[in-house]
Amino acid sequence: MNDIVEKSLLETSRSLRERQVKVIEVVEACLDRIEKTEPKINALLHLDRESCLARAQEMDRSGPDPEKPLWGVPITIKDVLCTKDSPTTCGSKILENFRPCYEATLVKKLKDAGAIILGKNNMDEFAMGSSTENSAYKIARNPWNLDHVPGGSSGGSAAGVAAGQCFASIGTDTGGSIRQPASFCGITGLKPTYGRVSRFGLVAFGSSLDQAGPMTRSAADCALILNVISGHDPDDSTSVPRLVPDFLAALAERKDLKGLRIGLPRQYWEEGISPETMECCQSAVNLARDAGADIVEVDMPHAQFGIAAYYIICMAEASSNLARYDGVKYGFRDKSRADLLEMYRETRSQGLGEEVQRRIMMGTFVLSTGYYDAYYKKAAQIRRLIQQDYVQAFESCDLVLAPVTPSTAFKIGENIDDPLQMYLTDIFTTSLNLAGMPGMTVPVGLGKDTGLPVGIQLIAPAFEEALVLQAGQVLENALPGLGTPKGLS
Ligand code: GLN
């Protein structure tokens, strides 16, 4: 990596504002890095090279604006967030030529804060997947080992940030899609509390679960981005009208974990975790203890039902949300059909991929008369029990610490023909979305067998992102860091 792209977002924004480096230099460094790494990792679906260079020159001319915390900083955005007048495909053929006529609220906030949006990241189609192999365009690869997946569905975002293509990306997390790829690629990724960040302009998959958040190379960088994108939005009635603390300032308030009780959910630390992952996660627990935390065991009695409840609920919501892609209003249409019903059928059969079709069918089934009570209603009841598990756990601890995934990044092709196996890789991430809690992946080491990154997730009660970030930074400071991804050298 060159010097510029190795720096953190925080450092870069400081040097830009102090004019130690020009915006054009930073943008060119990122574009250069993209040129070198993109053929290997396929992290991007769209790149706005010319307009970004022009924007950089314009910014250098007008000079820094102290009101803009991200002034001149190049970032990328998962292609599930609407960007005005530039493509937004959701990794799907059905939205191949779709250019939204409006901007997602969080994209607007990032632009208003001075960020330069380089392009849109590769992803699993409509954010359904755990490996980015479900992208209708190309398969993204893990910068640590190109034969392995970068995780998903925000795999392009994670791979790009790890490879130094940008200083941050915005991912989305419906059942783990920020935390799992962050773990697989050795970066930091934060899923905020449901309602913390506006979903306006985030193309819906599971509306009661979806939440966008930062993917960066440090906790402080996550805090800076979260400061910008958080807050109530009149265009999203599920965004919460609640004061947004200064997450970056909060980081200075804690240097250790003294006085904090960290809970290890018994059910999450049992068998089924690969030995190298377990070893790295255990070392993170030891670090937390050394930093002064009180480690306690907590109980999550309904954890084992999380995956089943999650997949029923997200598929039910997806079947309803994706009904809008009918060839009439958006993107692709099979124009060879004269009959309306046939046009719908052909457009959806050709425009949507296998996994998306599977979920629409299963979602329709679990909502149908005669099956609703047995599946959807039961899943909704379990969701409530899982929420209560968290409420109870947080009576005896301040933060929960758990593995992100049972193993390091799997090989490309390893799980793609076995959907159930693929779903099971989300075993430790989905309960958080069901409960609406915030959680963050912190990279803790490289597995001794595979040499691939291992992350751990810190989970806090709703709206306690500051605590997650503080504890994440303490662990980060105690760790040596992973170094640069081996697959790119
Ligand atoms: N892997 C999970 C799924 O396939 C989560 C996806 C996500 O968080 N967007 O549904």
Short mmCIF file of C-alpha atoms and ligand atoms in Angstrom, two decimals:
data_model
loop_
_atom_site.label_atom_id
_atom_site.label_comp_id
_atom_site.label_asym_id
_atom_site.label_seq_id
_atom_site.Cartn_x
_atom_site.Cartn_y
_atom_site.Cartn_z
CA MET A 1 0.00 0.00 0.00
CA ASN A 2 1.19 3.56 -0.53
CA ASP A 3 1.58 5.87 2.46
CA ILE A 4 -1.62 7.84 1.92
CA VAL A 5 -4.05 4.93 1.80
CA GLU A 6 -2.47 3.25 4.83
CA LYS A 7 -3.48 6.10 7.11
CA SER A 8 -6.66 6.05 9.14
CA LEU A 9 -9.70 8.09 8.21
CA LEU A 10 -9.22 10.26 11.27
CA GLU A 11 -5.58 11.04 10.46
CA THR A 12 -6.40 11.69 6.82
CA SER A 13 -9.24 14.07 7.57
CA ARG A 14 -6.96 15.96 9.94
CA SER A 15 -4.14 16.26 7.37
CA LEU A 16 -6.64 17.35 4.73
CA ARG A 17 -8.06 20.07 6.94
CA GLU A 18 -4.58 21.25 7.92
CA ARG A 19 -3.67 21.22 4.22
CA GLN A 20 -0.71 18.90 4.72
CA VAL A 21 -2.07 16.88 1.83
CA LYS A 22 -4.28 17.88 -1.09
CA VAL A 23 -7.68 16.33 -1.75
CA ILE A 24 -6.54 15.45 -5.26
CA GLU A 25 -3.52 13.57 -3.87
CA VAL A 26 -5.72 11.51 -1.56
CA VAL A 27 -8.30 10.77 -4.26
CA GLU A 28 -5.57 9.81 -6.75
CA ALA A 29 -3.93 7.54 -4.17
CA CYS A 30 -7.24 5.71 -3.68
CA LEU A 31 -7.90 5.46 -7.41
CA ASP A 32 -4.41 4.10 -7.91
CA ARG A 33 -4.97 1.52 -5.20
CA ILE A 34 -8.30 0.59 -6.78
CA GLU A 35 -6.62 0.09 -10.14
CA LYS A 36 -4.05 -2.25 -8.59
CA THR A 37 -6.36 -4.28 -6.35
CA GLU A 38 -9.74 -4.31 -8.07
CA PRO A 39 -8.89 -6.98 -10.69
CA LYS A 40 -8.07 -9.28 -7.76
CA ILE A 41 -10.90 -8.58 -5.32
CA ASN A 42 -13.95 -7.30 -7.31
CA ALA A 43 -15.03 -5.01 -4.48
CA LEU A 44 -16.76 -2.43 -6.67
CA LEU A 45 -19.76 -2.42 -9.00
CA HIS A 46 -19.39 1.19 -10.01
CA LEU A 47 -16.60 3.78 -9.90
CA ASP A 48 -17.10 7.54 -10.34
CA ARG A 49 -13.50 8.34 -11.32
CA GLU A 50 -13.92 11.53 -13.38
CA SER A 51 -16.47 13.28 -11.20
CA CYS A 52 -14.42 12.51 -8.07
CA LEU A 53 -11.26 13.97 -9.61
CA ALA A 54 -13.18 17.09 -10.64
CA ARG A 55 -14.72 17.38 -7.18
CA ALA A 56 -11.27 17.03 -5.56
CA GLN A 57 -9.85 19.85 -7.66
CA GLU A 58 -12.79 22.06 -6.84
CA MET A 59 -12.35 21.36 -3.11
CA ASP A 60 -8.64 22.12 -3.24
CA ARG A 61 -9.50 25.44 -4.84
CA SER A 62 -12.15 26.44 -2.32
CA GLY A 63 -10.22 25.17 0.73
CA PRO A 64 -11.25 23.23 3.83
CA ASP A 65 -14.49 23.84 5.65
CA PRO A 66 -14.10 23.42 9.43
CA GLU A 67 -17.80 22.55 9.69
CA LYS A 68 -17.30 19.43 7.58
CA PRO A 69 -15.76 16.53 9.54
CA LEU A 70 -15.24 14.37 6.42
CA TRP A 71 -13.95 17.14 4.16
CA GLY A 72 -12.16 15.57 1.18
CA VAL A 73 -12.19 11.99 2.51
CA PRO A 74 -12.85 9.30 -0.14
CA ILE A 75 -15.33 6.61 0.90
CA THR A 76 -17.47 4.00 -0.85
CA ILE A 77 -21.07 2.88 -0.36
CA LYS A 78 -22.70 -0.56 -0.58
CA ASP A 79 -24.79 -0.62 -3.75
CA VAL A 80 -28.01 -1.05 -1.77
CA LEU A 81 -28.14 2.65 -0.83
CA CYS A 82 -29.68 5.08 -3.28
CA THR A 83 -27.26 7.55 -4.84
CA LYS A 84 -28.87 10.22 -6.96
CA ASP A 85 -28.14 9.98 -10.67
CA SER A 86 -25.62 7.17 -10.29
CA PRO A 87 -26.35 3.45 -10.57
CA THR A 88 -27.92 1.58 -7.65
CA THR A 89 -28.21 -2.08 -8.59
CA CYS A 90 -28.42 -3.93 -5.25
CA GLY A 91 -26.20 -6.51 -6.96
CA SER A 92 -29.23 -7.55 -9.03
CA LYS A 93 -29.88 -7.81 -12.73
CA ILE A 94 -33.41 -6.54 -12.19
CA LEU A 95 -32.01 -3.10 -11.26
CA GLU A 96 -29.24 -3.12 -13.86
CA ASN A 97 -29.89 0.35 -15.26
CA PHE A 98 -31.65 1.87 -12.28
CA ARG A 99 -30.61 5.41 -11.37
CA PRO A 100 -32.54 6.72 -8.38
CA CYS A 101 -33.98 10.21 -8.60
CA TYR A 102 -33.26 10.76 -4.92
CA GLU A 103 -30.47 10.21 -2.44
CA ALA A 104 -30.54 8.04 0.70
CA THR A 105 -30.56 10.32 3.76
CA LEU A 106 -27.27 8.92 5.02
CA VAL A 107 -25.59 9.43 1.65
CA LYS A 108 -26.77 13.04 1.69
CA LYS A 109 -25.38 13.47 5.21
CA LEU A 110 -22.02 12.05 4.18
CA LYS A 111 -21.83 14.37 1.18
CA ASP A 112 -22.87 17.35 3.31
CA ALA A 113 -20.04 16.43 5.70
CA GLY A 114 -17.61 16.74 2.80
CA ALA A 115 -17.00 13.06 1.95
CA ILE A 116 -16.15 12.12 -1.64
CA ILE A 117 -18.08 9.08 -2.77
CA LEU A 118 -15.79 7.10 -5.05
CA GLY A 119 -18.22 4.38 -6.00
CA LYS A 120 -20.60 1.59 -5.06
CA ASN A 121 -19.59 -1.71 -3.49
CA ASN A 122 -20.29 -5.22 -4.69
CA MET A 123 -22.77 -7.22 -2.59
CA ASP A 124 -24.99 -10.28 -2.48
CA GLU A 125 -28.15 -9.64 -4.51
CA PHE A 126 -30.54 -7.57 -2.37
CA ALA A 127 -28.22 -8.23 0.60
CA MET A 128 -29.23 -11.89 0.73
CA GLY A 129 -26.18 -13.99 1.44
CA SER A 130 -23.05 -14.46 3.51
CA SER A 131 -20.34 -14.58 0.86
CA THR A 132 -21.01 -12.06 -1.96
CA GLU A 133 -21.25 -15.08 -4.28
CA ASN A 134 -24.90 -14.13 -4.86
CA SER A 135 -23.93 -10.93 -6.69
CA ALA A 136 -25.44 -11.00 -10.18
CA TYR A 137 -22.31 -9.27 -11.52
CA LYS A 138 -19.11 -10.78 -10.12
CA ILE A 139 -17.79 -12.68 -7.13
CA ALA A 140 -15.84 -10.57 -4.64
CA ARG A 141 -12.69 -12.07 -3.11
CA ASN A 142 -11.00 -11.90 0.26
CA PRO A 143 -7.85 -9.71 0.20
CA TRP A 144 -6.19 -12.07 2.72
CA ASN A 145 -6.55 -15.07 0.41
CA LEU A 146 -8.13 -14.69 -3.01
CA ASP A 147 -9.52 -18.25 -2.98
CA HIS A 148 -11.73 -17.35 -0.03
CA VAL A 149 -14.93 -15.31 0.24
CA PRO A 150 -14.84 -11.85 1.82
CA GLY A 151 -18.11 -12.67 3.61
CA GLY A 152 -21.42 -11.06 2.87
CA SER A 153 -23.62 -9.48 2.09
CA SER A 154 -21.40 -6.35 2.45
CA GLY A 155 -18.41 -8.32 1.14
CA GLY A 156 -17.37 -5.69 -1.41
CA SER A 157 -17.32 -3.02 1.31
CA ALA A 158 -15.17 -5.14 3.65
CA ALA A 159 -12.75 -6.26 0.94
CA GLY A 160 -12.34 -2.68 -0.35
CA VAL A 161 -11.68 -1.20 3.11
CA ALA A 162 -9.21 -3.97 3.98
CA ALA A 163 -7.41 -3.46 0.66
CA GLY A 164 -7.04 0.32 1.20
CA GLN A 165 -9.30 1.34 -1.70
CA CYS A 166 -11.03 3.90 0.54
CA PHE A 167 -11.03 5.07 4.16
CA ALA A 168 -14.48 3.72 5.00
CA SER A 169 -17.50 2.12 3.46
CA ILE A 170 -21.13 2.07 4.48
CA GLY A 171 -22.51 -1.45 4.75
CA THR A 172 -25.89 -2.75 5.84
CA ASP A 173 -26.67 -5.44 8.38
CA THR A 174 -29.94 -7.38 8.36
CA GLY A 175 -28.58 -10.55 9.98
CA GLY A 176 -24.85 -9.93 10.22
CA SER A 177 -23.84 -8.40 6.90
CA ILE A 178 -21.63 -5.70 8.42
CA ARG A 179 -20.12 -7.76 11.26
CA GLN A 180 -19.45 -11.03 9.41
CA PRO A 181 -17.57 -9.61 6.38
CA ALA A 182 -15.70 -7.25 8.76
CA SER A 183 -14.58 -10.32 10.69
CA PHE A 184 -13.62 -12.26 7.52
CA CYS A 185 -11.56 -9.34 6.14
CA GLY A 186 -9.98 -8.17 9.40
CA ILE A 187 -11.64 -4.76 9.70
CA THR A 188 -13.94 -2.96 12.16
CA GLY A 189 -17.68 -2.89 11.42
CA LEU A 190 -20.49 -1.46 13.50
CA LYS A 191 -24.19 -2.29 13.27
CA PRO A 192 -25.98 0.54 15.07
CA THR A 193 -29.14 0.16 17.15
CA TYR A 194 -32.24 -0.25 14.98
CA GLY A 195 -33.54 3.29 14.47
CA ARG A 196 -30.22 5.07 15.08
CA VAL A 197 -29.53 5.62 11.36
CA SER A 198 -32.19 6.54 8.80
CA ARG A 199 -33.25 3.79 6.39
CA PHE A 200 -34.67 6.28 3.88
CA GLY A 201 -33.13 5.35 0.54
CA LEU A 202 -31.82 2.00 1.81
CA VAL A 203 -33.42 -0.53 -0.53
CA ALA A 204 -35.48 -2.75 1.77
CA PHE A 205 -34.76 -6.44 2.38
CA GLY A 206 -36.12 -7.11 5.89
CA SER A 207 -37.44 -3.74 7.03
CA SER A 208 -37.67 -4.57 10.73
CA LEU A 209 -34.05 -5.81 10.73
CA ASP A 210 -32.11 -3.68 8.20
CA GLN A 211 -29.68 -1.12 9.54
CA ALA A 212 -26.78 0.70 7.84
CA GLY A 213 -23.46 1.34 9.55
CA PRO A 214 -19.76 2.12 9.14
CA MET A 215 -17.05 -0.33 8.03
CA THR A 216 -13.56 1.06 8.69
CA ARG A 217 -10.04 0.17 9.85
CA SER A 218 -10.51 1.34 13.47
CA ALA A 219 -13.07 2.04 16.19
CA ALA A 220 -12.31 5.77 16.08
CA ASP A 221 -13.01 5.86 12.34
CA CYS A 222 -16.34 4.10 12.97
CA ALA A 223 -17.17 6.72 15.61
CA LEU A 224 -16.47 9.57 13.21
CA ILE A 225 -18.73 8.12 10.51
CA LEU A 226 -21.46 7.26 13.03
CA ASN A 227 -21.44 10.89 14.22
CA VAL A 228 -22.27 11.96 10.68
CA ILE A 229 -24.92 9.40 9.71
CA SER A 230 -26.91 9.09 12.96
CA GLY A 231 -30.06 10.89 13.92
CA HIS A 232 -33.78 11.21 13.40
CA ASP A 233 -35.05 11.62 9.87
CA PRO A 234 -38.59 12.84 9.17
CA ASP A 235 -38.51 10.64 6.03
CA ASP A 236 -38.08 7.45 8.10
CA SER A 237 -40.69 6.96 10.80
CA THR A 238 -38.63 4.12 12.35
CA SER A 239 -35.64 6.40 12.96
CA VAL A 240 -35.61 7.41 16.59
CA PRO A 241 -35.85 11.06 17.73
CA ARG A 242 -33.13 10.80 20.32
CA LEU A 243 -30.10 12.89 21.08
CA VAL A 244 -26.97 11.68 19.26
CA PRO A 245 -23.92 11.76 21.53
CA ASP A 246 -20.50 12.71 20.15
CA PHE A 247 -19.15 9.19 19.68
CA LEU A 248 -15.65 10.38 18.88
CA ALA A 249 -15.45 12.53 22.01
CA ALA A 250 -16.75 9.57 24.04
CA LEU A 251 -13.67 7.56 23.02
CA ALA A 252 -11.41 9.88 24.98
CA GLU A 253 -13.38 9.16 28.14
CA ARG A 254 -12.24 5.58 28.58
CA LYS A 255 -8.71 4.18 28.60
CA ASP A 256 -9.41 0.78 30.14
CA LEU A 257 -12.31 -1.54 31.00
CA LYS A 258 -12.26 -1.02 34.76
CA GLY A 259 -15.69 -1.18 36.33
CA LEU A 260 -17.25 -2.87 33.29
CA ARG A 261 -18.89 -6.27 33.48
CA ILE A 262 -18.49 -8.19 30.24
CA GLY A 263 -20.87 -11.11 29.77
CA LEU A 264 -20.01 -14.25 27.81
CA PRO A 265 -23.24 -15.96 26.71
CA ARG A 266 -22.76 -19.62 27.64
CA GLN A 267 -24.65 -20.79 24.52
CA TYR A 268 -22.31 -18.87 22.19
CA TRP A 269 -19.08 -20.27 23.56
CA GLU A 270 -19.85 -23.92 23.11
CA GLU A 271 -18.76 -26.50 20.56
CA GLY A 272 -19.04 -25.86 16.82
CA ILE A 273 -16.38 -23.14 16.82
CA SER A 274 -13.16 -23.96 14.98
CA PRO A 275 -10.12 -24.32 17.27
CA GLU A 276 -8.22 -21.36 15.75
CA THR A 277 -11.29 -19.10 16.02
CA MET A 278 -11.82 -20.19 19.62
CA GLU A 279 -8.18 -19.50 20.44
CA CYS A 280 -8.34 -15.94 19.07
CA CYS A 281 -11.66 -15.25 20.80
CA GLN A 282 -10.32 -16.57 24.11
CA SER A 283 -7.30 -14.31 23.82
CA ALA A 284 -9.67 -11.34 23.38
CA VAL A 285 -11.43 -12.36 26.60
CA ASN A 286 -8.07 -12.45 28.37
CA LEU A 287 -7.21 -9.00 27.02
CA ALA A 288 -10.53 -7.65 28.29
CA ARG A 289 -9.79 -9.14 31.70
CA ASP A 290 -6.27 -7.65 31.70
CA ALA A 291 -7.79 -4.27 30.83
CA GLY A 292 -9.79 -4.45 34.05
CA ALA A 293 -13.13 -5.91 32.95
CA ASP A 294 -15.05 -8.23 35.19
CA ILE A 295 -15.80 -11.30 33.05
CA VAL A 296 -19.10 -12.99 33.88
CA GLU A 297 -21.10 -15.78 32.31
CA VAL A 298 -24.59 -14.96 31.05
CA ASP A 299 -27.44 -17.08 29.80
CA MET A 300 -29.25 -16.73 26.45
CA PRO A 301 -31.71 -19.62 26.74
CA HIS A 302 -33.35 -18.99 23.35
CA ALA A 303 -30.15 -18.51 21.33
CA GLN A 304 -30.57 -21.85 19.55
CA PHE A 305 -33.81 -20.66 17.88
CA GLY A 306 -32.29 -17.43 16.55
CA ILE A 307 -31.35 -18.66 13.07
CA ALA A 308 -34.74 -20.25 12.40
CA ALA A 309 -36.67 -17.21 13.61
CA TYR A 310 -34.42 -14.85 11.64
CA TYR A 311 -34.74 -16.71 8.35
CA ILE A 312 -38.54 -16.94 8.65
CA ILE A 313 -38.93 -13.25 9.45
CA CYS A 314 -36.44 -11.92 6.89
CA MET A 315 -37.91 -14.09 4.13
CA ALA A 316 -41.48 -13.03 5.01
CA GLU A 317 -40.48 -9.38 4.87
CA ALA A 318 -38.43 -9.88 1.69
CA SER A 319 -41.35 -11.54 -0.10
CA SER A 320 -43.42 -8.45 0.55
CA ASN A 321 -40.68 -5.86 -0.07
CA LEU A 322 -39.55 -7.40 -3.36
CA ALA A 323 -43.05 -7.48 -4.84
CA ARG A 324 -42.32 -4.03 -6.25
CA TYR A 325 -39.89 -5.41 -8.86
CA ASP A 326 -42.45 -6.32 -11.46
CA GLY A 327 -40.91 -4.87 -14.61
CA VAL A 328 -43.29 -1.92 -14.60
CA LYS A 329 -41.66 0.68 -12.40
CA TYR A 330 -37.97 -0.19 -12.09
CA GLY A 331 -35.07 -1.55 -14.11
CA PHE A 332 -35.25 -4.70 -16.19
CA ARG A 333 -38.38 -5.82 -18.09
CA ASP A 334 -38.85 -8.78 -20.41
CA LYS A 335 -40.31 -6.90 -23.36
CA SER A 336 -41.10 -10.00 -25.44
CA ARG A 337 -44.38 -10.72 -23.61
CA ALA A 338 -47.70 -9.21 -24.59
CA ASP A 339 -49.62 -10.67 -21.67
CA LEU A 340 -49.25 -8.75 -18.36
CA LEU A 341 -49.03 -11.79 -16.07
CA GLU A 342 -46.51 -13.44 -18.34
CA MET A 343 -44.46 -10.23 -18.40
CA TYR A 344 -44.40 -10.22 -14.58
CA ARG A 345 -43.39 -13.86 -14.44
CA GLU A 346 -40.66 -13.66 -17.05
CA THR A 347 -39.26 -10.39 -15.73
CA ARG A 348 -38.95 -11.80 -12.22
CA SER A 349 -37.65 -15.20 -13.37
CA GLN A 350 -34.92 -13.66 -15.48
CA GLY A 351 -34.18 -10.57 -13.40
CA LEU A 352 -33.90 -12.15 -9.95
CA GLY A 353 -31.29 -14.73 -8.95
CA GLU A 354 -31.83 -18.16 -7.44
CA GLU A 355 -31.38 -17.21 -3.78
CA VAL A 356 -33.71 -14.21 -4.08
CA GLN A 357 -36.38 -16.35 -5.75
CA ARG A 358 -36.00 -19.01 -3.04
CA ARG A 359 -36.56 -16.40 -0.33
CA ILE A 360 -39.57 -14.84 -2.05
CA MET A 361 -41.19 -18.28 -2.34
CA MET A 362 -40.39 -19.33 1.23
CA GLY A 363 -41.48 -15.94 2.56
CA THR A 364 -44.78 -16.16 0.69
CA PHE A 365 -45.28 -19.66 2.08
CA VAL A 366 -44.69 -18.75 5.75
CA LEU A 367 -47.19 -15.89 5.44
CA SER A 368 -49.90 -17.92 3.71
CA THR A 369 -53.21 -18.86 5.29
CA GLY A 370 -52.89 -22.11 7.18
CA TYR A 371 -49.12 -21.75 7.70
CA TYR A 372 -48.90 -18.25 9.15
CA ASP A 373 -49.55 -19.40 12.73
CA ALA A 374 -47.11 -22.29 12.52
CA TYR A 375 -44.23 -20.29 11.05
CA TYR A 376 -44.45 -16.50 10.97
CA LYS A 377 -46.33 -16.09 14.25
CA LYS A 378 -44.07 -18.57 16.05
CA ALA A 379 -40.97 -16.78 14.73
CA ALA A 380 -42.35 -13.45 15.94
CA GLN A 381 -42.92 -14.99 19.40
CA ILE A 382 -39.37 -16.35 19.48
CA ARG A 383 -38.09 -12.94 18.45
CA ARG A 384 -39.67 -11.47 21.59
CA LEU A 385 -38.08 -14.20 23.76
CA ILE A 386 -34.67 -13.44 22.26
CA GLN A 387 -35.17 -9.74 23.01
CA GLN A 388 -35.96 -10.70 26.59
CA ASP A 389 -32.81 -12.85 26.77
CA TYR A 390 -30.81 -9.71 26.02
CA VAL A 391 -32.72 -7.57 28.51
CA GLN A 392 -32.08 -10.18 31.18
CA ALA A 393 -28.41 -10.62 30.26
CA PHE A 394 -27.89 -6.87 30.54
CA GLU A 395 -29.10 -6.99 34.14
CA SER A 396 -25.89 -8.79 35.05
CA CYS A 397 -23.45 -7.24 32.56
CA ASP A 398 -22.77 -3.99 30.68
CA LEU A 399 -21.53 -5.52 27.44
CA VAL A 400 -21.76 -8.94 25.82
CA LEU A 401 -18.74 -10.47 24.08
CA ALA A 402 -19.25 -13.25 21.54
CA PRO A 403 -17.65 -14.80 18.46
CA VAL A 404 -18.84 -13.37 15.11
CA THR A 405 -18.61 -16.56 13.08
CA PRO A 406 -17.82 -20.20 13.89
CA SER A 407 -14.81 -20.22 11.54
CA THR A 408 -12.67 -17.96 9.36
CA ALA A 409 -13.66 -17.10 5.75
CA PHE A 410 -14.64 -20.23 3.84
CA LYS A 411 -13.53 -21.04 0.30
CA ILE A 412 -15.35 -19.67 -2.73
CA GLY A 413 -17.80 -22.38 -3.82
CA GLU A 414 -17.68 -24.25 -0.51
CA ASN A 415 -21.22 -23.46 0.68
CA ILE A 416 -22.94 -22.03 -2.36
CA ASP A 417 -24.82 -25.21 -3.30
CA ASP A 418 -26.01 -25.82 0.25
CA PRO A 419 -28.21 -22.90 1.34
CA LEU A 420 -28.83 -24.35 4.79
CA GLN A 421 -25.10 -24.65 5.47
CA MET A 422 -24.70 -21.04 4.30
CA TYR A 423 -27.52 -19.88 6.63
CA LEU A 424 -25.89 -21.64 9.57
CA THR A 425 -22.75 -19.53 9.25
CA ASP A 426 -24.88 -16.64 10.61
CA ILE A 427 -25.44 -18.44 13.91
CA PHE A 428 -23.86 -15.74 16.12
CA THR A 429 -25.00 -12.61 14.31
CA THR A 430 -28.77 -12.76 13.67
CA SER A 431 -30.03 -12.50 17.27
CA LEU A 432 -28.74 -8.95 17.46
CA ASN A 433 -30.92 -7.85 14.56
CA LEU A 434 -33.94 -9.64 16.02
CA ALA A 435 -33.37 -7.74 19.27
CA GLY A 436 -32.40 -4.42 17.57
CA MET A 437 -29.21 -4.07 19.65
CA PRO A 438 -25.93 -2.45 18.49
CA GLY A 439 -22.85 -4.60 17.90
CA MET A 440 -19.37 -4.16 16.54
CA THR A 441 -16.74 -6.49 15.12
CA VAL A 442 -13.20 -5.91 16.36
CA PRO A 443 -10.41 -7.81 14.56
CA VAL A 444 -8.47 -9.84 17.13
CA GLY A 445 -5.95 -11.90 15.23
CA LEU A 446 -5.11 -14.32 12.44
CA GLY A 447 -6.13 -17.95 12.73
CA LYS A 448 -3.06 -20.14 13.22
CA ASP A 449 -4.29 -22.78 10.74
CA THR A 450 -5.69 -20.66 7.92
CA GLY A 451 -3.82 -17.36 8.42
CA LEU A 452 -7.18 -15.60 7.94
CA PRO A 453 -8.61 -12.85 10.17
CA VAL A 454 -10.77 -13.57 13.21
CA GLY A 455 -13.03 -10.95 14.77
CA ILE A 456 -15.02 -10.73 17.95
CA GLN A 457 -18.31 -8.89 18.51
CA LEU A 458 -19.08 -6.50 21.31
CA ILE A 459 -22.80 -6.05 21.97
CA ALA A 460 -24.46 -3.37 24.12
CA PRO A 461 -28.00 -2.42 25.14
CA ALA A 462 -29.95 -0.30 22.64
CA PHE A 463 -28.43 3.14 21.92
CA GLU A 464 -25.22 2.36 23.84
CA GLU A 465 -22.98 2.49 20.75
CA ALA A 466 -20.55 4.73 22.65
CA LEU A 467 -19.83 1.91 25.09
CA VAL A 468 -19.25 -0.58 22.25
CA LEU A 469 -16.85 1.86 20.57
CA GLN A 470 -14.98 2.59 23.80
CA ALA A 471 -14.48 -1.07 24.65
CA GLY A 472 -13.59 -1.80 21.02
CA GLN A 473 -10.89 0.83 21.10
CA VAL A 474 -9.43 -0.48 24.36
CA LEU A 475 -9.13 -3.98 22.83
CA GLU A 476 -7.74 -2.53 19.60
CA ASN A 477 -5.04 -0.62 21.52
CA ALA A 478 -4.04 -3.77 23.38
CA LEU A 479 -3.64 -5.74 20.15
CA PRO A 480 -0.72 -5.65 17.72
CA GLY A 481 -2.96 -5.22 14.60
CA LEU A 482 -3.20 -7.62 11.68
CA GLY A 483 -0.87 -5.91 9.19
CA THR A 484 -1.61 -5.70 5.47
CA PRO A 485 -3.67 -8.36 3.69
CA LYS A 486 -1.46 -11.16 2.41
CA GLY A 487 -3.47 -11.93 -0.73
CA LEU A 488 -2.52 -8.62 -2.35
CA SER A 489 1.23 -8.62 -1.99
N1 GLN B 1 -26.40 -13.68 5.74
C1 GLN B 1 -27.68 -13.21 6.17
C2 GLN B 1 -28.72 -13.48 5.10
O1 GLN B 1 -28.38 -14.07 4.14
C3 GLN B 1 -27.62 -11.77 6.53
C4 GLN B 1 -27.73 -10.84 5.39
C5 GLN B 1 -27.68 -9.40 5.78
O2 GLN B 1 -27.38 -9.06 6.93
N2 GLN B 1 -28.02 -8.56 4.85
O3 GLN B 1 -29.84 -13.14 5.22
#
